[in-house]
PDB file of N, CA and C in Angstrom:
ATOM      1  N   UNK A  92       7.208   1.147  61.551  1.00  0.00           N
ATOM      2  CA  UNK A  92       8.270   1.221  62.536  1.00  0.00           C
ATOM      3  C   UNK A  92       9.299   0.149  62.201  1.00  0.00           C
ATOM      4  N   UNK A  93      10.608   0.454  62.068  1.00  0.00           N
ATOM      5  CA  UNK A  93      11.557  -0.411  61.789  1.00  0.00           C
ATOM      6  C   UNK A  93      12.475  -0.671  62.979  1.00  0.00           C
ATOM      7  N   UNK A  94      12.575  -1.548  63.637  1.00  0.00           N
ATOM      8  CA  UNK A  94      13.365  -1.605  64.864  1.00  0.00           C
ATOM      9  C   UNK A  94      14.288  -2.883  64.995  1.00  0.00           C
ATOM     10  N   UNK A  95      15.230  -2.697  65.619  1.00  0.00           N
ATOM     11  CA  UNK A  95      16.477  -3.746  65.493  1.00  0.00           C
ATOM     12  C   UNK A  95      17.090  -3.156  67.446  1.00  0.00           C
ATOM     13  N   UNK A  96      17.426  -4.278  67.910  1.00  0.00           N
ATOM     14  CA  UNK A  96      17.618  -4.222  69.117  1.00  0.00           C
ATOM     15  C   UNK A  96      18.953  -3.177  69.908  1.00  0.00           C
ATOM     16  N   UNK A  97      19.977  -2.729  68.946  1.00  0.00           N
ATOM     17  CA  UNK A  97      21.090  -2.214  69.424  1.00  0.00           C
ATOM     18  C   UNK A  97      21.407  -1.314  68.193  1.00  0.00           C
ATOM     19  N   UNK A  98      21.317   0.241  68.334  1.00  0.00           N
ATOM     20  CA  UNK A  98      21.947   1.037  67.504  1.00  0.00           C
ATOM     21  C   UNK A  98      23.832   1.146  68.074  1.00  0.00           C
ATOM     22  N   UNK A  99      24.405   0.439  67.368  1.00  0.00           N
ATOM     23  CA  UNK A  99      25.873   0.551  67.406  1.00  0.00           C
ATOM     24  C   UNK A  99      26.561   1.662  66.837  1.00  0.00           C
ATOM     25  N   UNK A 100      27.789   1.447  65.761  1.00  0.00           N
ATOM     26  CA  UNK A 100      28.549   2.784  65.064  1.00  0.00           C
ATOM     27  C   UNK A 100      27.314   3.391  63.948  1.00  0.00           C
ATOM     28  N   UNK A 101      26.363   3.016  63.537  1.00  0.00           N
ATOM     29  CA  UNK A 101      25.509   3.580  62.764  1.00  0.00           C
ATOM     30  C   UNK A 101      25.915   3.389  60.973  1.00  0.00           C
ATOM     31  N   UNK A 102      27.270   2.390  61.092  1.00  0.00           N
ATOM     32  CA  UNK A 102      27.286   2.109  59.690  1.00  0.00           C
ATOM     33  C   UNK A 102      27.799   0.442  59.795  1.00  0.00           C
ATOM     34  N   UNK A 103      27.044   0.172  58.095  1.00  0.00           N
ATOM     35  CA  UNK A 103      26.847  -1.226  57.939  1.00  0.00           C
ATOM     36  C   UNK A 103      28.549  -1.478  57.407  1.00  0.00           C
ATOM     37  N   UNK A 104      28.766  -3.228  57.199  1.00  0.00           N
ATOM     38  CA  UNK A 104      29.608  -3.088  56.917  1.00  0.00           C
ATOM     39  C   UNK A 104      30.401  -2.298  55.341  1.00  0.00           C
ATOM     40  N   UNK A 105      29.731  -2.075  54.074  1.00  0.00           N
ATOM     41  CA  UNK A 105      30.029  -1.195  53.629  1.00  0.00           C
ATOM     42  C   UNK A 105      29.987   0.022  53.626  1.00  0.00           C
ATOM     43  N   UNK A 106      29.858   0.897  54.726  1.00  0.00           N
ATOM     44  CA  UNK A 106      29.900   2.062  55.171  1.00  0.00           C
ATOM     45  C   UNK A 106      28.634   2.798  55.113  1.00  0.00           C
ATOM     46  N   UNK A 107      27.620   2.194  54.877  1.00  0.00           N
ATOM     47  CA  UNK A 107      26.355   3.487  54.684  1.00  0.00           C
ATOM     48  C   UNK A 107      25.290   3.043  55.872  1.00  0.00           C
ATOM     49  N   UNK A 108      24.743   4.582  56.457  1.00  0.00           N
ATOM     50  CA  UNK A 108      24.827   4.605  56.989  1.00  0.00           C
ATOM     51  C   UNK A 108      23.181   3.715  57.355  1.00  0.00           C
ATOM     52  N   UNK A 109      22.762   3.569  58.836  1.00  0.00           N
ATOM     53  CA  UNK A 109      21.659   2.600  59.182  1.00  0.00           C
ATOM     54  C   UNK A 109      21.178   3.887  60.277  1.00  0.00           C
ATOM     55  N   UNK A 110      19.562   4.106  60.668  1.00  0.00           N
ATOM     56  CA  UNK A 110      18.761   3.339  59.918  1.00  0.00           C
ATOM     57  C   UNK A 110      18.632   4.090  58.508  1.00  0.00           C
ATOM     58  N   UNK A 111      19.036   5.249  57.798  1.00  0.00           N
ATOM     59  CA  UNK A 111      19.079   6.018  57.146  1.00  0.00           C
ATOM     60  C   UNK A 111      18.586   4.993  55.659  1.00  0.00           C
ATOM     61  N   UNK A 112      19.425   4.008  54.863  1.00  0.00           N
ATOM     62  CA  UNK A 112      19.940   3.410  54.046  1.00  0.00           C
ATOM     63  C   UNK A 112      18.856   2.133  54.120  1.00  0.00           C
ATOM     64  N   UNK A 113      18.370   1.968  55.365  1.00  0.00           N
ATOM     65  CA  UNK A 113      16.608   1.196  54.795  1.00  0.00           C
ATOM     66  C   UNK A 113      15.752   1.702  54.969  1.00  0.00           C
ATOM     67  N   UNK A 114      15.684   2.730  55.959  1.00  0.00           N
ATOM     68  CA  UNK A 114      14.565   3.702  55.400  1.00  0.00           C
ATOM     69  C   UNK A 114      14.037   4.366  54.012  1.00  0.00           C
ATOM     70  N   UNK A 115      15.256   4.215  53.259  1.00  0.00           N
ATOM     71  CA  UNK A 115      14.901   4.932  52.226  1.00  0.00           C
ATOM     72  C   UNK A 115      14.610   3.896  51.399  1.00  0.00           C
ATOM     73  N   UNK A 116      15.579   2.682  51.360  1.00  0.00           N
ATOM     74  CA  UNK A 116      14.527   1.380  51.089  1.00  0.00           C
ATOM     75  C   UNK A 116      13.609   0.927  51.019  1.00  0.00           C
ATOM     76  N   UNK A 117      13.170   0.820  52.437  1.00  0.00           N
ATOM     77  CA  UNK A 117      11.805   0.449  52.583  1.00  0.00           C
ATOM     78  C   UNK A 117      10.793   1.541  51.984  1.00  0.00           C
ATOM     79  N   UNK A 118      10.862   2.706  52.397  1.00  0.00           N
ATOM     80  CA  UNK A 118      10.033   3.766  51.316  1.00  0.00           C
ATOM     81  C   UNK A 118       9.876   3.505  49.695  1.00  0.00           C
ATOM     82  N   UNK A 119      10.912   3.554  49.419  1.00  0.00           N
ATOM     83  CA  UNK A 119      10.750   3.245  47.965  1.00  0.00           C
ATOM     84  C   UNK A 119      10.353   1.547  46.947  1.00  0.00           C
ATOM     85  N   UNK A 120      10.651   0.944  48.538  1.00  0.00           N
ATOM     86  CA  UNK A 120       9.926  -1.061  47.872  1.00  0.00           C
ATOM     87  C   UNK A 120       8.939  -0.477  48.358  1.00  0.00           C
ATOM     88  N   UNK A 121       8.139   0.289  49.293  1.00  0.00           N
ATOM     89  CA  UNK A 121       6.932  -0.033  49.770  1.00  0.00           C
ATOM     90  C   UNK A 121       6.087   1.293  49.468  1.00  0.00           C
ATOM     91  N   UNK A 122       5.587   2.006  48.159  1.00  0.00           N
ATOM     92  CA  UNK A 122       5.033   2.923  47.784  1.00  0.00           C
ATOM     93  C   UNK A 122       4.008   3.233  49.036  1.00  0.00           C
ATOM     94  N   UNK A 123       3.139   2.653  49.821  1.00  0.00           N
ATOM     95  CA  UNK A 123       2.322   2.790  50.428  1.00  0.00           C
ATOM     96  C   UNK A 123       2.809   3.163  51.466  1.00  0.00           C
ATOM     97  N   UNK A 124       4.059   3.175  52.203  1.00  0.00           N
ATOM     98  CA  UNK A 124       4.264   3.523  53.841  1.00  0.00           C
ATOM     99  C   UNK A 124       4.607   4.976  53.579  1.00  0.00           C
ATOM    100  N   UNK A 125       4.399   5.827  54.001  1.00  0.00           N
ATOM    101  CA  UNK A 125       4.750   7.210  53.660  1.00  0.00           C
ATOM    102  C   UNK A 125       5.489   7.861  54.677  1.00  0.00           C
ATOM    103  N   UNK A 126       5.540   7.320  55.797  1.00  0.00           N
ATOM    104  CA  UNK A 126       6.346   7.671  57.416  1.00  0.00           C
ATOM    105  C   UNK A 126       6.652   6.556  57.819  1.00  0.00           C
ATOM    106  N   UNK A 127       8.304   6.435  58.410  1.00  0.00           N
ATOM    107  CA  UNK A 127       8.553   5.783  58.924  1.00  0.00           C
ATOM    108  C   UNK A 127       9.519   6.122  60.052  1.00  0.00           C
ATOM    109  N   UNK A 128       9.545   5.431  60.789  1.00  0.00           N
ATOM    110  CA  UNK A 128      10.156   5.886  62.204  1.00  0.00           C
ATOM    111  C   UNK A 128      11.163   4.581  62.787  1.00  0.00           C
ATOM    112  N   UNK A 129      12.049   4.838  63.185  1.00  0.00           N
ATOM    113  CA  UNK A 129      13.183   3.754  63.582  1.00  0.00           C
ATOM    114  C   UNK A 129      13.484   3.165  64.825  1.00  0.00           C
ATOM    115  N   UNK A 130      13.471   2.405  65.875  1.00  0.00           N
ATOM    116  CA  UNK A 130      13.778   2.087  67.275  1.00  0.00           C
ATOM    117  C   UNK A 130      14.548   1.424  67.282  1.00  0.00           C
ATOM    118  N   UNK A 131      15.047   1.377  68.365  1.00  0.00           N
ATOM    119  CA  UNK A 131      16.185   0.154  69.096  1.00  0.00           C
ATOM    120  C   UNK A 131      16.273   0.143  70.680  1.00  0.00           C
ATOM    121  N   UNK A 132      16.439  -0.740  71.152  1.00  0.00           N
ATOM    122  CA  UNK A 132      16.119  -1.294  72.535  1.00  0.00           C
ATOM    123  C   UNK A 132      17.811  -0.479  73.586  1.00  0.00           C
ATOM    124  N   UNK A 133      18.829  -0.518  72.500  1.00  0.00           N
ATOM    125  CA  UNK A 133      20.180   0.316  73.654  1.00  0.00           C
ATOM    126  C   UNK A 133      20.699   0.907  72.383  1.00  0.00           C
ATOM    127  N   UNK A 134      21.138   2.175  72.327  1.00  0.00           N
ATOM    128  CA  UNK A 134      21.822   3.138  72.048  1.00  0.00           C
ATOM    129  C   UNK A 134      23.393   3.184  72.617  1.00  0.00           C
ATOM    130  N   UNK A 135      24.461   3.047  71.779  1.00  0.00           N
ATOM    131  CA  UNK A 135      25.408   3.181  72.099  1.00  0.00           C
ATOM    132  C   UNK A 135      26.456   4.590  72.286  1.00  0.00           C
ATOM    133  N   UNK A 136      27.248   5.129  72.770  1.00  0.00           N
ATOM    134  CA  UNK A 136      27.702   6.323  72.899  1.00  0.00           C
ATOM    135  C   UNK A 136      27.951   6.348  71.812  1.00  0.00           C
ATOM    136  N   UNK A 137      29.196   5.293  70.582  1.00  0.00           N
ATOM    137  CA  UNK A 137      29.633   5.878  69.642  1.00  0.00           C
ATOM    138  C   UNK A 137      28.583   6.161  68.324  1.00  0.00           C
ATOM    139  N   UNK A 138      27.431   5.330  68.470  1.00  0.00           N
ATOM    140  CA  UNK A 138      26.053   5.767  67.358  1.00  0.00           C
ATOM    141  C   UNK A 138      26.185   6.950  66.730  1.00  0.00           C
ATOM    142  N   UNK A 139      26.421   7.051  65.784  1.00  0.00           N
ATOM    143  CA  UNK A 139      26.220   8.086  64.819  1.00  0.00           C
ATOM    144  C   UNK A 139      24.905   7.871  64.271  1.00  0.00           C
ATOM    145  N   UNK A 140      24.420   6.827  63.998  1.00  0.00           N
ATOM    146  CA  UNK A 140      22.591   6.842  64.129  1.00  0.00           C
ATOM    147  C   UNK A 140      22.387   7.443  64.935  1.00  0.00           C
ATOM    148  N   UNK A 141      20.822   8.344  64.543  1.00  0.00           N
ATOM    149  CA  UNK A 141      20.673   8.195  65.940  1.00  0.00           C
ATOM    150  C   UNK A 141      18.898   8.345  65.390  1.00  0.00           C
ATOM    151  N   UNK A 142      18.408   7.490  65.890  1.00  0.00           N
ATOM    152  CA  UNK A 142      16.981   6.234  65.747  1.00  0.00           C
ATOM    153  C   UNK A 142      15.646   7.812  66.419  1.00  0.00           C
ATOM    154  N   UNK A 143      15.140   7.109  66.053  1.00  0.00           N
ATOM    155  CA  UNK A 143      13.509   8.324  66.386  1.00  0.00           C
ATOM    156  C   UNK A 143      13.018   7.653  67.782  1.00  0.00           C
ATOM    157  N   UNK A 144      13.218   6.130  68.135  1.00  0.00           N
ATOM    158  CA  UNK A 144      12.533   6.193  69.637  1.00  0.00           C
ATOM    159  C   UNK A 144      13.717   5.124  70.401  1.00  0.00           C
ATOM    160  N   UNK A 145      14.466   5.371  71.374  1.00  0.00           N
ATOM    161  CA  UNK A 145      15.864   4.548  72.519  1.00  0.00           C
ATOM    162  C   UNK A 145      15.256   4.190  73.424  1.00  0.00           C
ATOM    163  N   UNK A 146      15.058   3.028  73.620  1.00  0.00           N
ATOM    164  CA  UNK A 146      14.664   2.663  75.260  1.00  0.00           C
ATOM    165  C   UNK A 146      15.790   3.003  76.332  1.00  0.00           C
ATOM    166  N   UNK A 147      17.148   3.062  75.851  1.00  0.00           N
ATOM    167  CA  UNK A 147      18.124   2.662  76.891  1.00  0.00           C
ATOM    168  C   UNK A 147      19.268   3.758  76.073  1.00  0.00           C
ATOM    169  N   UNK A 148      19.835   4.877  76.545  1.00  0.00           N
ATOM    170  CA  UNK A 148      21.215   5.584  76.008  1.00  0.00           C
ATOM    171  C   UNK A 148      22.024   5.321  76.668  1.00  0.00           C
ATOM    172  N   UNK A 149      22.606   4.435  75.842  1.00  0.00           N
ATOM    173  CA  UNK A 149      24.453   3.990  77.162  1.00  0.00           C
ATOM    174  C   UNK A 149      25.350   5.058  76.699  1.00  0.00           C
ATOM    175  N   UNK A 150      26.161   5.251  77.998  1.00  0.00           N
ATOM    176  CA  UNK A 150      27.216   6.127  77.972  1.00  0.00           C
ATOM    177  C   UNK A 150      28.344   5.839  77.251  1.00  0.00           C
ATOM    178  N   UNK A 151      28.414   4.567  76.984  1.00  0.00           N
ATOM    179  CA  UNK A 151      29.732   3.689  76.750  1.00  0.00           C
ATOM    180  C   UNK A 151      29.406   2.877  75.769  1.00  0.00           C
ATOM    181  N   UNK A 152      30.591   2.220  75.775  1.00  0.00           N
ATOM    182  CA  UNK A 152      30.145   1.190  74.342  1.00  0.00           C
ATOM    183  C   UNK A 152      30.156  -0.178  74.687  1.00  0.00           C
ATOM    184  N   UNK A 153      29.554  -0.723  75.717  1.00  0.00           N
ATOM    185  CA  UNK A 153      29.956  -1.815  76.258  1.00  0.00           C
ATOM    186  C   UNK A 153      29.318  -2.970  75.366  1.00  0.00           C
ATOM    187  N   UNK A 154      30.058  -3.995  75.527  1.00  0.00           N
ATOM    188  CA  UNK A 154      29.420  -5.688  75.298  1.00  0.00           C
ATOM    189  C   UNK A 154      28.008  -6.126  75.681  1.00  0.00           C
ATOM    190  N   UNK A 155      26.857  -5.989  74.970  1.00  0.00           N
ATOM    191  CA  UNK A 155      25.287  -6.229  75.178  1.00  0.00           C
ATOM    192  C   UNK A 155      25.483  -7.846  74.929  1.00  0.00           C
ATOM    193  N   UNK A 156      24.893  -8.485  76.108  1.00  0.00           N
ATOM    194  CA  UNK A 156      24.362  -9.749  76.761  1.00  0.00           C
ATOM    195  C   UNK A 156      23.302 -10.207  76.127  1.00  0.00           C
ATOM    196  N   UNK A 157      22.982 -10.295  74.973  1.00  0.00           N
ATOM    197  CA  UNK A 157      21.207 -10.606  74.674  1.00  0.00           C
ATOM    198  C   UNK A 157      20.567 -11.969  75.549  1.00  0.00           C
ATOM    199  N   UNK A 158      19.498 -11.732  75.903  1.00  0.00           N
ATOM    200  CA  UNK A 158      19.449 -13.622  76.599  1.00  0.00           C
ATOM    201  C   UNK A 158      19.382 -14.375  75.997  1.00  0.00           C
ATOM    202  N   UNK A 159      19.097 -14.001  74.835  1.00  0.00           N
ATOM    203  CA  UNK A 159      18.791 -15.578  73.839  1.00  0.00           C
ATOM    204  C   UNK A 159      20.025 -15.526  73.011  1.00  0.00           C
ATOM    205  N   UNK A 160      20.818 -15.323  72.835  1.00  0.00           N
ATOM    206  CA  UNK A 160      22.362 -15.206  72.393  1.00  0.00           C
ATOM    207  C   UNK A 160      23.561 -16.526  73.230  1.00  0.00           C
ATOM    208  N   UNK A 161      23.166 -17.676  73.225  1.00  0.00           N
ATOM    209  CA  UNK A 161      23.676 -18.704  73.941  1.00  0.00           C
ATOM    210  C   UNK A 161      25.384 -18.978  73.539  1.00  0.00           C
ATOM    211  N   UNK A 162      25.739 -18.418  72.756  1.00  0.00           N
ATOM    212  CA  UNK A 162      27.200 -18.545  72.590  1.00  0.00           C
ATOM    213  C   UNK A 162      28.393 -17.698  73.468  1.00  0.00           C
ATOM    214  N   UNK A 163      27.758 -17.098  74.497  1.00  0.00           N
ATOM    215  CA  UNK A 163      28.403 -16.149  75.648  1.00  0.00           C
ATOM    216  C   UNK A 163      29.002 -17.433  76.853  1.00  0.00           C
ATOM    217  N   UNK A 164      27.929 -18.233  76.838  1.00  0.00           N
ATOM    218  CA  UNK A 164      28.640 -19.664  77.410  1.00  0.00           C
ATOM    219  C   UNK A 164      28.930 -21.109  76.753  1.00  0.00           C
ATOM    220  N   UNK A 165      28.636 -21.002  75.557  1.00  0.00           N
ATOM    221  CA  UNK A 165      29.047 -22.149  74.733  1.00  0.00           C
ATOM    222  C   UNK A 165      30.907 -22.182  74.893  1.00  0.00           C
ATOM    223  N   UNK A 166      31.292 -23.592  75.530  1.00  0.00           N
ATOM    224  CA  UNK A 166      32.801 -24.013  75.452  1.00  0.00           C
ATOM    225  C   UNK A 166      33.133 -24.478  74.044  1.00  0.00           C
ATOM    226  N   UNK A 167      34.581 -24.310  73.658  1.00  0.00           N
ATOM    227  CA  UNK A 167      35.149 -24.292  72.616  1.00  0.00           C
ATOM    228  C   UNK A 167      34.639 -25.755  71.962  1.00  0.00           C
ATOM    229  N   UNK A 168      35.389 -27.083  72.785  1.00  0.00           N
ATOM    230  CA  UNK A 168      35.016 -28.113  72.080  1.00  0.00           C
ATOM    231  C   UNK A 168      33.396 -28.198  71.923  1.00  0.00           C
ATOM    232  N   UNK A 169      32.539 -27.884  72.643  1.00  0.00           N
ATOM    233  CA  UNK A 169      31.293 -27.927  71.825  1.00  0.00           C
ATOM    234  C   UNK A 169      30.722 -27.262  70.335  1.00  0.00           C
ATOM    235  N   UNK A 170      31.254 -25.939  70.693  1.00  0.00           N
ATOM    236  CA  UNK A 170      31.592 -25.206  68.815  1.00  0.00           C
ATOM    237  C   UNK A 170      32.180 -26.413  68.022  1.00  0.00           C
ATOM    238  N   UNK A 171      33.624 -26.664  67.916  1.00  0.00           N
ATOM    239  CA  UNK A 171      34.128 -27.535  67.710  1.00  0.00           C
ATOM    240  C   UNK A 171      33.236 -28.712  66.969  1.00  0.00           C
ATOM    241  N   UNK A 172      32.695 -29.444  67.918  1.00  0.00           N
ATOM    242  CA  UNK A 172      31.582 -30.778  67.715  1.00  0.00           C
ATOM    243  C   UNK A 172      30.598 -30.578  66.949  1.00  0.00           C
ATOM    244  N   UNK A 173      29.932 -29.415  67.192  1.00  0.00           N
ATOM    245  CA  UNK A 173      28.826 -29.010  66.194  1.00  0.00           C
ATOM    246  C   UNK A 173      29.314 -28.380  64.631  1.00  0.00           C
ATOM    247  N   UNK A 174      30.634 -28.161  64.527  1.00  0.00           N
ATOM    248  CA  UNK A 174      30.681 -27.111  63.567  1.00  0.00           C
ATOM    249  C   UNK A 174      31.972 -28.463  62.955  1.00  0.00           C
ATOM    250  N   UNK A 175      32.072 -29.165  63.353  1.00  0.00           N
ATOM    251  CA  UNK A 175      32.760 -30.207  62.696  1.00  0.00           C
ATOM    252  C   UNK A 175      32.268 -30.584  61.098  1.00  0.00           C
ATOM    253  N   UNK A 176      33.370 -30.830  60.417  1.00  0.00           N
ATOM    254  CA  UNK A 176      32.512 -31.118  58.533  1.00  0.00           C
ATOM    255  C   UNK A 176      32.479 -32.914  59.217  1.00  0.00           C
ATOM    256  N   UNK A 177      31.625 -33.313  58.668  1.00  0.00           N
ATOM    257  CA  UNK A 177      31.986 -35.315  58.781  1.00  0.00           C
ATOM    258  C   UNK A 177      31.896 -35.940  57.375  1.00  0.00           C
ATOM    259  N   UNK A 178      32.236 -36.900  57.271  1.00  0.00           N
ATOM    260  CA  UNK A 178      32.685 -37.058  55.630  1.00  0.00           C
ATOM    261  C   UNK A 178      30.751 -37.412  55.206  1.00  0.00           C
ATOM    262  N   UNK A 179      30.767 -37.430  53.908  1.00  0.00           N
ATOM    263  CA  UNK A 179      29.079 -38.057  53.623  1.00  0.00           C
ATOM    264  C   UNK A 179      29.259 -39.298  53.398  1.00  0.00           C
ATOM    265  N   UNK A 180      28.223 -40.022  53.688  1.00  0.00           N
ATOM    266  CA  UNK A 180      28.075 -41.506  53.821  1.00  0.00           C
ATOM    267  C   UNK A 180      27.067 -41.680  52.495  1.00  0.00           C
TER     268      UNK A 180
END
């Protein structure tokens, strides 16, 4: 079972398509798996994937909240502070 939390437009950024393009991957690195099956936790309307098991089919294409995704409230100057270069000592 290959699963990733949000089936989105169904293509990576060079255009091919997901889960299609590691399935066939993983089949062929892994001589021994002979079936494989795909999940994701929300399904988006525009998905052109479309995955073997959806917990959730959204109608829409909205902005997914993950909880552990802490940069939805991270303020600028803290990015800023952390992502600062400092010279080497």
């Amino acid at each position: 079972l290959a699963a990733t939390a949000l089936a989105r437009s169904g293509r990576n950024s060079n255009g091919s398509m997901w889960p299609q393009i590691h399935s066939e991957h993983l089949l062929q690195a892994f001589p021994l798996i002979t079936t494989l099956r795909t999940a994701v936790l929300w399904q988006k309307a525009s998905s052109i994937a479309k995955p073997d098991y959806v917990v959730t089919v959204l109608t829409a294409d909205p902005w997914i909240h993950q909880p552990f995704e802490r940069y939805d409230t991270v303020k600028l100057p803290e990015l800023v502070k952390k992502w600062s270069a400092t010279p080497n000592k």
